[in-house]
Amino acid sequence: MTKVCQGPDCHTYMTTDRKRGMKGSKYFQTRTVGKYGYGDGSFCTTICLGDWWAKHGTRAIDHFGRLHQPIRLVPENAWVKDYNGYWGDDASTTYRFENKLTNERIPLTKAQYDDNDYTIERARQT
Ligand SMILES: [Zn+2]
């Protein structure tokens, strides 16, 4: 099923690919998202994403939870999965958890690297 752009003003951008109808009954309509959808696949362009945001963004933040304090990056939440080498070349590639603040490293197998459930907590238990 084709997804329609969620931009509230998409139909007002008078481009030829939005133009429909015969002479005398012409109109412009909202685009479909296409395969390079923006905003997690809901918008045809970043302009339409921005239009949606201008109209609904404040209510969306209040609905999902507004931050009132800055988030801090500290050693406990500074762990990321990373790798060295060429992606897909298993012989030369090494995988690790790396702490971006302390530079501590924990080696990983490729399977552990690929496993989204293999968290830093699990890596520290072994
Ligand atoms: Zn659009």
PDB file of C-alpha atoms and ligand atoms in Angstrom:
ATOM      1  CA  MET A   1       0.000   0.000   0.000  1.00  0.00           C
ATOM      2  CA  THR A   2       1.349   3.426  -0.883  1.00  0.00           C
ATOM      3  CA  LYS A   3       1.802   5.774   2.016  1.00  0.00           C
ATOM      4  CA  VAL A   4       0.511   9.310   1.674  1.00  0.00           C
ATOM      5  CA  CYS A   5       2.711  12.159   2.884  1.00  0.00           C
ATOM      6  CA  GLN A   6       1.537  13.408   6.267  1.00  0.00           C
ATOM      7  CA  GLY A   7       2.541  17.010   5.523  1.00  0.00           C
ATOM      8  CA  PRO A   8      -0.472  19.250   6.209  1.00  0.00           C
ATOM      9  CA  ASP A   9       0.562  21.631   3.395  1.00  0.00           C
ATOM     10  CA  CYS A  10       1.944  19.069   0.916  1.00  0.00           C
ATOM     11  CA  HIS A  11      -0.929  19.658  -1.531  1.00  0.00           C
ATOM     12  CA  THR A  12      -0.202  23.409  -1.578  1.00  0.00           C
ATOM     13  CA  TYR A  13       3.253  23.003  -3.149  1.00  0.00           C
ATOM     14  CA  MET A  14       2.289  23.311  -6.799  1.00  0.00           C
ATOM     15  CA  THR A  15       4.757  20.920  -8.465  1.00  0.00           C
ATOM     16  CA  THR A  16       3.956  18.944 -11.588  1.00  0.00           C
ATOM     17  CA  ASP A  17       4.060  15.613  -9.745  1.00  0.00           C
ATOM     18  CA  ARG A  18       1.261  16.852  -7.469  1.00  0.00           C
ATOM     19  CA  LYS A  19      -0.812  18.130 -10.383  1.00  0.00           C
ATOM     20  CA  ARG A  20      -3.850  16.104 -11.448  1.00  0.00           C
ATOM     21  CA  GLY A  21      -7.005  16.499 -13.502  1.00  0.00           C
ATOM     22  CA  MET A  22      -7.930  17.767 -16.936  1.00  0.00           C
ATOM     23  CA  LYS A  23      -7.976  21.330 -18.168  1.00  0.00           C
ATOM     24  CA  GLY A  24     -10.724  23.176 -16.364  1.00  0.00           C
ATOM     25  CA  SER A  25     -10.744  20.787 -13.413  1.00  0.00           C
ATOM     26  CA  LYS A  26      -7.108  20.819 -12.397  1.00  0.00           C
ATOM     27  CA  TYR A  27      -6.055  20.306  -8.818  1.00  0.00           C
ATOM     28  CA  PHE A  28      -2.983  19.532  -6.746  1.00  0.00           C
ATOM     29  CA  GLN A  29      -2.866  16.687  -4.275  1.00  0.00           C
ATOM     30  CA  THR A  30      -0.696  15.350  -1.486  1.00  0.00           C
ATOM     31  CA  ARG A  31       2.234  13.221  -2.694  1.00  0.00           C
ATOM     32  CA  THR A  32       2.952   9.660  -1.800  1.00  0.00           C
ATOM     33  CA  VAL A  33       5.986   9.202   0.417  1.00  0.00           C
ATOM     34  CA  GLY A  34       8.074   7.198  -2.033  1.00  0.00           C
ATOM     35  CA  LYS A  35      10.891   4.937  -1.016  1.00  0.00           C
ATOM     36  CA  TYR A  36      13.052   7.685   0.468  1.00  0.00           C
ATOM     37  CA  GLY A  37      10.481   8.810   2.998  1.00  0.00           C
ATOM     38  CA  TYR A  38      11.599  11.321   5.581  1.00  0.00           C
ATOM     39  CA  GLY A  39      10.600  11.355   9.234  1.00  0.00           C
ATOM     40  CA  ASP A  40      10.709   7.560   9.539  1.00  0.00           C
ATOM     41  CA  GLY A  41       8.875   7.104   6.237  1.00  0.00           C
ATOM     42  CA  SER A  42       5.930   9.467   6.787  1.00  0.00           C
ATOM     43  CA  PHE A  43       6.880  12.518   4.688  1.00  0.00           C
ATOM     44  CA  CYS A  44       7.880  13.166   1.059  1.00  0.00           C
ATOM     45  CA  THR A  45      10.390  15.907   1.947  1.00  0.00           C
ATOM     46  CA  THR A  46      11.952  17.534   4.994  1.00  0.00           C
ATOM     47  CA  ILE A  47       9.797  20.567   4.172  1.00  0.00           C
ATOM     48  CA  CYS A  48       6.630  18.516   4.751  1.00  0.00           C
ATOM     49  CA  LEU A  49       8.206  17.059   7.901  1.00  0.00           C
ATOM     50  CA  GLY A  50       8.880  20.611   9.101  1.00  0.00           C
ATOM     51  CA  ASP A  51       5.309  21.672   8.281  1.00  0.00           C
ATOM     52  CA  TRP A  52       3.942  18.814  10.371  1.00  0.00           C
ATOM     53  CA  TRP A  53       6.314  19.687  13.178  1.00  0.00           C
ATOM     54  CA  ALA A  54       5.290  23.366  13.144  1.00  0.00           C
ATOM     55  CA  LYS A  55       1.635  22.338  13.433  1.00  0.00           C
ATOM     56  CA  HIS A  56       1.847  19.383  15.873  1.00  0.00           C
ATOM     57  CA  GLY A  57       5.338  19.250  17.401  1.00  0.00           C
ATOM     58  CA  THR A  58       4.629  20.959  20.712  1.00  0.00           C
ATOM     59  CA  ARG A  59       1.597  18.748  21.377  1.00  0.00           C
ATOM     60  CA  ALA A  60       3.598  15.659  20.378  1.00  0.00           C
ATOM     61  CA  ILE A  61       6.340  16.456  22.891  1.00  0.00           C
ATOM     62  CA  ASP A  62       3.795  17.088  25.628  1.00  0.00           C
ATOM     63  CA  HIS A  63       2.033  13.829  24.765  1.00  0.00           C
ATOM     64  CA  PHE A  64       5.144  11.634  24.790  1.00  0.00           C
ATOM     65  CA  GLY A  65       6.903  13.379  27.646  1.00  0.00           C
ATOM     66  CA  ARG A  66       8.741  16.672  27.725  1.00  0.00           C
ATOM     67  CA  LEU A  67      12.271  16.765  29.104  1.00  0.00           C
ATOM     68  CA  HIS A  68      12.637  19.206  31.975  1.00  0.00           C
ATOM     69  CA  GLN A  69      16.225  18.402  32.861  1.00  0.00           C
ATOM     70  CA  PRO A  70      19.210  17.979  30.555  1.00  0.00           C
ATOM     71  CA  ILE A  71      20.252  14.390  29.897  1.00  0.00           C
ATOM     72  CA  ARG A  72      23.808  13.699  30.967  1.00  0.00           C
ATOM     73  CA  LEU A  73      26.258  11.435  29.213  1.00  0.00           C
ATOM     74  CA  VAL A  74      28.149   9.736  32.039  1.00  0.00           C
ATOM     75  CA  PRO A  75      30.269   6.557  32.018  1.00  0.00           C
ATOM     76  CA  GLU A  76      27.229   4.383  32.880  1.00  0.00           C
ATOM     77  CA  ASN A  77      25.367   5.286  29.650  1.00  0.00           C
ATOM     78  CA  ALA A  78      28.346   6.000  27.364  1.00  0.00           C
ATOM     79  CA  TRP A  79      28.657   2.449  26.009  1.00  0.00           C
ATOM     80  CA  VAL A  80      28.279   1.883  22.269  1.00  0.00           C
ATOM     81  CA  LYS A  81      28.893  -1.068  20.011  1.00  0.00           C
ATOM     82  CA  ASP A  82      31.634  -0.385  17.493  1.00  0.00           C
ATOM     83  CA  TYR A  83      33.892  -2.265  15.109  1.00  0.00           C
ATOM     84  CA  ASN A  84      37.219  -1.972  13.325  1.00  0.00           C
ATOM     85  CA  GLY A  85      37.868  -3.196   9.813  1.00  0.00           C
ATOM     86  CA  TYR A  86      35.832  -3.472   6.679  1.00  0.00           C
ATOM     87  CA  TRP A  87      32.135  -4.227   7.121  1.00  0.00           C
ATOM     88  CA  GLY A  88      31.395  -7.678   5.745  1.00  0.00           C
ATOM     89  CA  ASP A  89      35.026  -8.833   5.845  1.00  0.00           C
ATOM     90  CA  ASP A  90      34.707 -11.118   8.858  1.00  0.00           C
ATOM     91  CA  ALA A  91      38.362 -12.174   8.848  1.00  0.00           C
ATOM     92  CA  SER A  92      39.729  -8.670   9.443  1.00  0.00           C
ATOM     93  CA  THR A  93      36.901  -7.140  11.471  1.00  0.00           C
ATOM     94  CA  THR A  94      36.901  -6.913  15.264  1.00  0.00           C
ATOM     95  CA  TYR A  95      33.887  -5.958  17.362  1.00  0.00           C
ATOM     96  CA  ARG A  96      33.627  -4.362  20.778  1.00  0.00           C
ATOM     97  CA  PHE A  97      31.682  -2.436  23.320  1.00  0.00           C
ATOM     98  CA  GLU A  98      33.435   0.879  23.825  1.00  0.00           C
ATOM     99  CA  ASN A  99      32.832   3.458  26.492  1.00  0.00           C
ATOM    100  CA  LYS A 100      32.983   6.844  24.785  1.00  0.00           C
ATOM    101  CA  LEU A 101      33.992   8.596  28.013  1.00  0.00           C
ATOM    102  CA  THR A 102      36.447   6.184  29.619  1.00  0.00           C
ATOM    103  CA  ASN A 103      37.612   4.444  26.390  1.00  0.00           C
ATOM    104  CA  GLU A 104      37.201   1.111  28.197  1.00  0.00           C
ATOM    105  CA  ARG A 105      36.671  -1.705  25.694  1.00  0.00           C
ATOM    106  CA  ILE A 106      35.049  -5.131  25.902  1.00  0.00           C
ATOM    107  CA  PRO A 107      35.613  -7.461  22.921  1.00  0.00           C
ATOM    108  CA  LEU A 108      32.542  -8.907  21.220  1.00  0.00           C
ATOM    109  CA  THR A 109      31.933 -11.715  18.791  1.00  0.00           C
ATOM    110  CA  LYS A 110      30.116 -10.792  15.583  1.00  0.00           C
ATOM    111  CA  ALA A 111      27.027 -12.619  16.877  1.00  0.00           C
ATOM    112  CA  GLN A 112      27.090 -10.559  20.084  1.00  0.00           C
ATOM    113  CA  TYR A 113      27.581  -7.389  18.042  1.00  0.00           C
ATOM    114  CA  ASP A 114      24.589  -8.225  15.838  1.00  0.00           C
ATOM    115  CA  ASP A 115      22.359  -9.253  18.780  1.00  0.00           C
ATOM    116  CA  ASN A 116      20.340  -6.210  19.873  1.00  0.00           C
ATOM    117  CA  ASP A 117      19.551  -8.012  23.134  1.00  0.00           C
ATOM    118  CA  TYR A 118      23.257  -8.354  23.935  1.00  0.00           C
ATOM    119  CA  THR A 119      23.577  -5.271  26.108  1.00  0.00           C
ATOM    120  CA  ILE A 120      26.464  -3.886  28.137  1.00  0.00           C
ATOM    121  CA  GLU A 121      24.786  -5.341  31.239  1.00  0.00           C
ATOM    122  CA  ARG A 122      24.909  -8.809  29.716  1.00  0.00           C
ATOM    123  CA  ALA A 123      28.479  -8.314  28.505  1.00  0.00           C
ATOM    124  CA  ARG A 124      29.582  -7.413  32.052  1.00  0.00           C
ATOM    125  CA  GLN A 125      27.961 -10.522  33.566  1.00  0.00           C
ATOM    126  CA  THR A 126      30.200 -12.863  31.562  1.00  0.00           C
TER     127      THR A 126
HETATM  128 ZN    ZN B   1       4.720  16.014   1.312  1.00  0.00          ZN
END
